[in-house]
């Protein structure tokens, strides 16, 4: 189920796969490279028809630096909420690719990640 967020936009997009299908279902490390593997036209939020490219534009051109800001700019993640995890991963990857240090703490009051907490 972990790959659901990545596989759903690939299935909805109707575009031919750009990777070998077996790579989409292989164990971690052998499967897709994550959201980076999604094309810009892949629909990430089907509730509001928001593509990966629109999310990337909100981060780069819209000045959105957090998931709540991207939600406000694009409406992605404001419907059923099933895309929020993928949305967060894309926002984080885009910010990191731009050289921004991303705070992965659970909240502004707790600087540790969920993994560190466990
Ligand atoms: S798929 Fe994004 S809010 Fe429902």
PDB file of C-alpha atoms and ligand atoms in Angstrom:
ATOM      1  CA  UNK A   1       0.000   0.000   0.000  1.00  0.00           C
ATOM      2  CA  UNK A   2       2.984   2.321   0.434  1.00  0.00           C
ATOM      3  CA  UNK A   3       3.206   2.902  -3.317  1.00  0.00           C
ATOM      4  CA  UNK A   4      -0.461   3.865  -3.650  1.00  0.00           C
ATOM      5  CA  UNK A   5       0.224   7.605  -3.649  1.00  0.00           C
ATOM      6  CA  UNK A   6       2.705   7.255  -6.487  1.00  0.00           C
ATOM      7  CA  UNK A   7       0.798   4.667  -8.518  1.00  0.00           C
ATOM      8  CA  UNK A   8      -2.599   6.420  -8.427  1.00  0.00           C
ATOM      9  CA  UNK A   9      -1.514   9.478 -10.475  1.00  0.00           C
ATOM     10  CA  UNK A  10       0.171   7.203 -12.991  1.00  0.00           C
ATOM     11  CA  UNK A  11      -3.035   5.224 -13.434  1.00  0.00           C
ATOM     12  CA  UNK A  12      -5.320   8.277 -13.634  1.00  0.00           C
ATOM     13  CA  UNK A  13      -3.160  10.205 -16.076  1.00  0.00           C
ATOM     14  CA  UNK A  14      -3.942   7.922 -18.998  1.00  0.00           C
ATOM     15  CA  UNK A  15      -0.462   8.546 -20.347  1.00  0.00           C
ATOM     16  CA  UNK A  16       1.719   5.636 -21.421  1.00  0.00           C
ATOM     17  CA  UNK A  17       4.058   4.516 -18.636  1.00  0.00           C
ATOM     18  CA  UNK A  18       7.547   5.946 -18.899  1.00  0.00           C
ATOM     19  CA  UNK A  19       9.017   3.128 -16.862  1.00  0.00           C
ATOM     20  CA  UNK A  20       8.874  -0.647 -17.024  1.00  0.00           C
ATOM     21  CA  UNK A  21       5.686  -1.824 -15.254  1.00  0.00           C
ATOM     22  CA  UNK A  22       7.573  -4.312 -13.100  1.00  0.00           C
ATOM     23  CA  UNK A  23       9.550  -1.460 -11.580  1.00  0.00           C
ATOM     24  CA  UNK A  24       6.307  -0.100 -10.148  1.00  0.00           C
ATOM     25  CA  UNK A  25       5.622  -3.183  -8.027  1.00  0.00           C
ATOM     26  CA  UNK A  26       9.098  -4.368  -7.031  1.00  0.00           C
ATOM     27  CA  UNK A  27      10.262  -4.075  -3.410  1.00  0.00           C
ATOM     28  CA  UNK A  28      11.632  -0.767  -2.136  1.00  0.00           C
ATOM     29  CA  UNK A  29      14.884   0.195  -3.752  1.00  0.00           C
ATOM     30  CA  UNK A  30      14.060  -1.677  -6.933  1.00  0.00           C
ATOM     31  CA  UNK A  31      10.834   0.118  -7.776  1.00  0.00           C
ATOM     32  CA  UNK A  32      10.189   3.667  -8.954  1.00  0.00           C
ATOM     33  CA  UNK A  33      12.393   6.471  -7.764  1.00  0.00           C
ATOM     34  CA  UNK A  34       9.473   8.075  -5.919  1.00  0.00           C
ATOM     35  CA  UNK A  35       7.529  11.166  -6.935  1.00  0.00           C
ATOM     36  CA  UNK A  36      10.517  12.302  -8.987  1.00  0.00           C
ATOM     37  CA  UNK A  37       9.473   9.574 -11.442  1.00  0.00           C
ATOM     38  CA  UNK A  38       6.103  11.263 -12.025  1.00  0.00           C
ATOM     39  CA  UNK A  39       5.802  13.472 -15.115  1.00  0.00           C
ATOM     40  CA  UNK A  40       4.663  17.073 -14.558  1.00  0.00           C
ATOM     41  CA  UNK A  41       1.301  16.320 -16.158  1.00  0.00           C
ATOM     42  CA  UNK A  42       0.506  13.518 -13.679  1.00  0.00           C
ATOM     43  CA  UNK A  43      -2.600  14.367 -11.651  1.00  0.00           C
ATOM     44  CA  UNK A  44      -1.593  14.257  -8.001  1.00  0.00           C
ATOM     45  CA  UNK A  45      -4.885  15.526  -6.567  1.00  0.00           C
ATOM     46  CA  UNK A  46      -7.834  14.061  -8.395  1.00  0.00           C
ATOM     47  CA  UNK A  47     -10.370  15.905  -6.220  1.00  0.00           C
ATOM     48  CA  UNK A  48      -9.228  19.261  -7.623  1.00  0.00           C
ATOM     49  CA  UNK A  49      -7.422  18.060 -10.766  1.00  0.00           C
ATOM     50  CA  UNK A  50      -4.033  19.408  -9.661  1.00  0.00           C
ATOM     51  CA  UNK A  51      -0.968  18.114 -11.470  1.00  0.00           C
ATOM     52  CA  UNK A  52       2.557  17.644 -10.225  1.00  0.00           C
ATOM     53  CA  UNK A  53       3.610  20.517 -12.502  1.00  0.00           C
ATOM     54  CA  UNK A  54       1.113  22.873 -10.835  1.00  0.00           C
ATOM     55  CA  UNK A  55       2.466  21.896  -7.416  1.00  0.00           C
ATOM     56  CA  UNK A  56       6.035  22.458  -8.590  1.00  0.00           C
ATOM     57  CA  UNK A  57       5.035  25.861 -10.007  1.00  0.00           C
ATOM     58  CA  UNK A  58       3.400  26.835  -6.707  1.00  0.00           C
ATOM     59  CA  UNK A  59       6.680  26.072  -4.920  1.00  0.00           C
ATOM     60  CA  UNK A  60       8.988  27.713  -7.458  1.00  0.00           C
ATOM     61  CA  UNK A  61       6.921  30.551  -8.904  1.00  0.00           C
ATOM     62  CA  UNK A  62       4.203  30.989  -6.292  1.00  0.00           C
ATOM     63  CA  UNK A  63       6.521  31.281  -3.329  1.00  0.00           C
ATOM     64  CA  UNK A  64       4.810  28.481  -1.414  1.00  0.00           C
ATOM     65  CA  UNK A  65       7.253  26.908   1.041  1.00  0.00           C
ATOM     66  CA  UNK A  66       4.968  24.640   3.062  1.00  0.00           C
ATOM     67  CA  UNK A  67       2.237  22.110   2.384  1.00  0.00           C
ATOM     68  CA  UNK A  68      -0.469  24.395   3.852  1.00  0.00           C
ATOM     69  CA  UNK A  69       0.677  27.186   1.516  1.00  0.00           C
ATOM     70  CA  UNK A  70       0.598  24.868  -1.508  1.00  0.00           C
ATOM     71  CA  UNK A  71      -2.864  23.675  -0.433  1.00  0.00           C
ATOM     72  CA  UNK A  72      -4.045  27.279  -0.297  1.00  0.00           C
ATOM     73  CA  UNK A  73      -2.517  28.150  -3.696  1.00  0.00           C
ATOM     74  CA  UNK A  74      -3.600  25.056  -5.615  1.00  0.00           C
ATOM     75  CA  UNK A  75      -6.451  23.524  -3.519  1.00  0.00           C
ATOM     76  CA  UNK A  76      -4.550  20.204  -3.750  1.00  0.00           C
ATOM     77  CA  UNK A  77      -5.135  18.102  -0.660  1.00  0.00           C
ATOM     78  CA  UNK A  78      -8.220  20.030   0.431  1.00  0.00           C
ATOM     79  CA  UNK A  79     -10.754  17.413  -0.680  1.00  0.00           C
ATOM     80  CA  UNK A  80     -10.626  13.798   0.475  1.00  0.00           C
ATOM     81  CA  UNK A  81      -7.042  14.186   1.695  1.00  0.00           C
ATOM     82  CA  UNK A  82      -5.699  10.988   0.146  1.00  0.00           C
ATOM     83  CA  UNK A  83      -3.046  12.908  -1.800  1.00  0.00           C
ATOM     84  CA  UNK A  84      -1.612  14.876   1.118  1.00  0.00           C
ATOM     85  CA  UNK A  85       1.273  12.473   1.776  1.00  0.00           C
ATOM     86  CA  UNK A  86       2.352  12.568  -1.873  1.00  0.00           C
ATOM     87  CA  UNK A  87       1.822  16.338  -1.942  1.00  0.00           C
ATOM     88  CA  UNK A  88       4.119  16.706   1.068  1.00  0.00           C
ATOM     89  CA  UNK A  89       6.786  14.534  -0.535  1.00  0.00           C
ATOM     90  CA  UNK A  90       6.704  16.566  -3.755  1.00  0.00           C
ATOM     91  CA  UNK A  91       6.892  19.879  -1.876  1.00  0.00           C
ATOM     92  CA  UNK A  92       9.813  18.614   0.217  1.00  0.00           C
ATOM     93  CA  UNK A  93      11.674  17.294  -2.819  1.00  0.00           C
ATOM     94  CA  UNK A  94      11.163  20.558  -4.721  1.00  0.00           C
ATOM     95  CA  UNK A  95      12.356  22.670  -1.801  1.00  0.00           C
ATOM     96  CA  UNK A  96      15.400  20.459  -1.240  1.00  0.00           C
ATOM     97  CA  UNK A  97      16.204  20.565  -4.958  1.00  0.00           C
ATOM     98  CA  UNK A  98      16.179  24.362  -4.667  1.00  0.00           C
ATOM     99  CA  UNK A  99      18.670  24.197  -1.817  1.00  0.00           C
ATOM    100  CA  UNK A 100      16.173  24.969   0.949  1.00  0.00           C
ATOM    101  CA  UNK A 101      16.668  23.157   4.255  1.00  0.00           C
ATOM    102  CA  UNK A 102      13.358  21.517   5.099  1.00  0.00           C
ATOM    103  CA  UNK A 103      12.317  21.158   8.738  1.00  0.00           C
ATOM    104  CA  UNK A 104      11.089  17.581   9.106  1.00  0.00           C
ATOM    105  CA  UNK A 105       9.978  17.943  12.712  1.00  0.00           C
ATOM    106  CA  UNK A 106       6.500  16.772  13.611  1.00  0.00           C
ATOM    107  CA  UNK A 107       5.459  20.360  14.330  1.00  0.00           C
ATOM    108  CA  UNK A 108       6.919  23.723  15.239  1.00  0.00           C
ATOM    109  CA  UNK A 109       7.048  22.625  18.888  1.00  0.00           C
ATOM    110  CA  UNK A 110       8.761  19.244  18.352  1.00  0.00           C
ATOM    111  CA  UNK A 111      11.912  19.207  16.232  1.00  0.00           C
ATOM    112  CA  UNK A 112      12.172  15.425  15.856  1.00  0.00           C
ATOM    113  CA  UNK A 113      10.796  13.378  12.963  1.00  0.00           C
ATOM    114  CA  UNK A 114       8.227  10.643  13.422  1.00  0.00           C
ATOM    115  CA  UNK A 115      10.960   8.075  12.711  1.00  0.00           C
ATOM    116  CA  UNK A 116      13.192   9.573  15.390  1.00  0.00           C
ATOM    117  CA  UNK A 117      10.291   9.505  17.818  1.00  0.00           C
ATOM    118  CA  UNK A 118       9.777   5.780  17.241  1.00  0.00           C
TER     119      UNK A 118
HETATM  120  S1  LIG B   1      -7.134  13.515  -4.110  1.00  0.00           S
HETATM  121 FE1  LIG B   1      -6.360  15.352  -3.273  1.00  0.00          FE
HETATM  122  S2  LIG B   1      -7.825  15.952  -1.821  1.00  0.00           S
HETATM  123 FE2  LIG B   1      -8.666  14.173  -2.736  1.00  0.00          FE
END
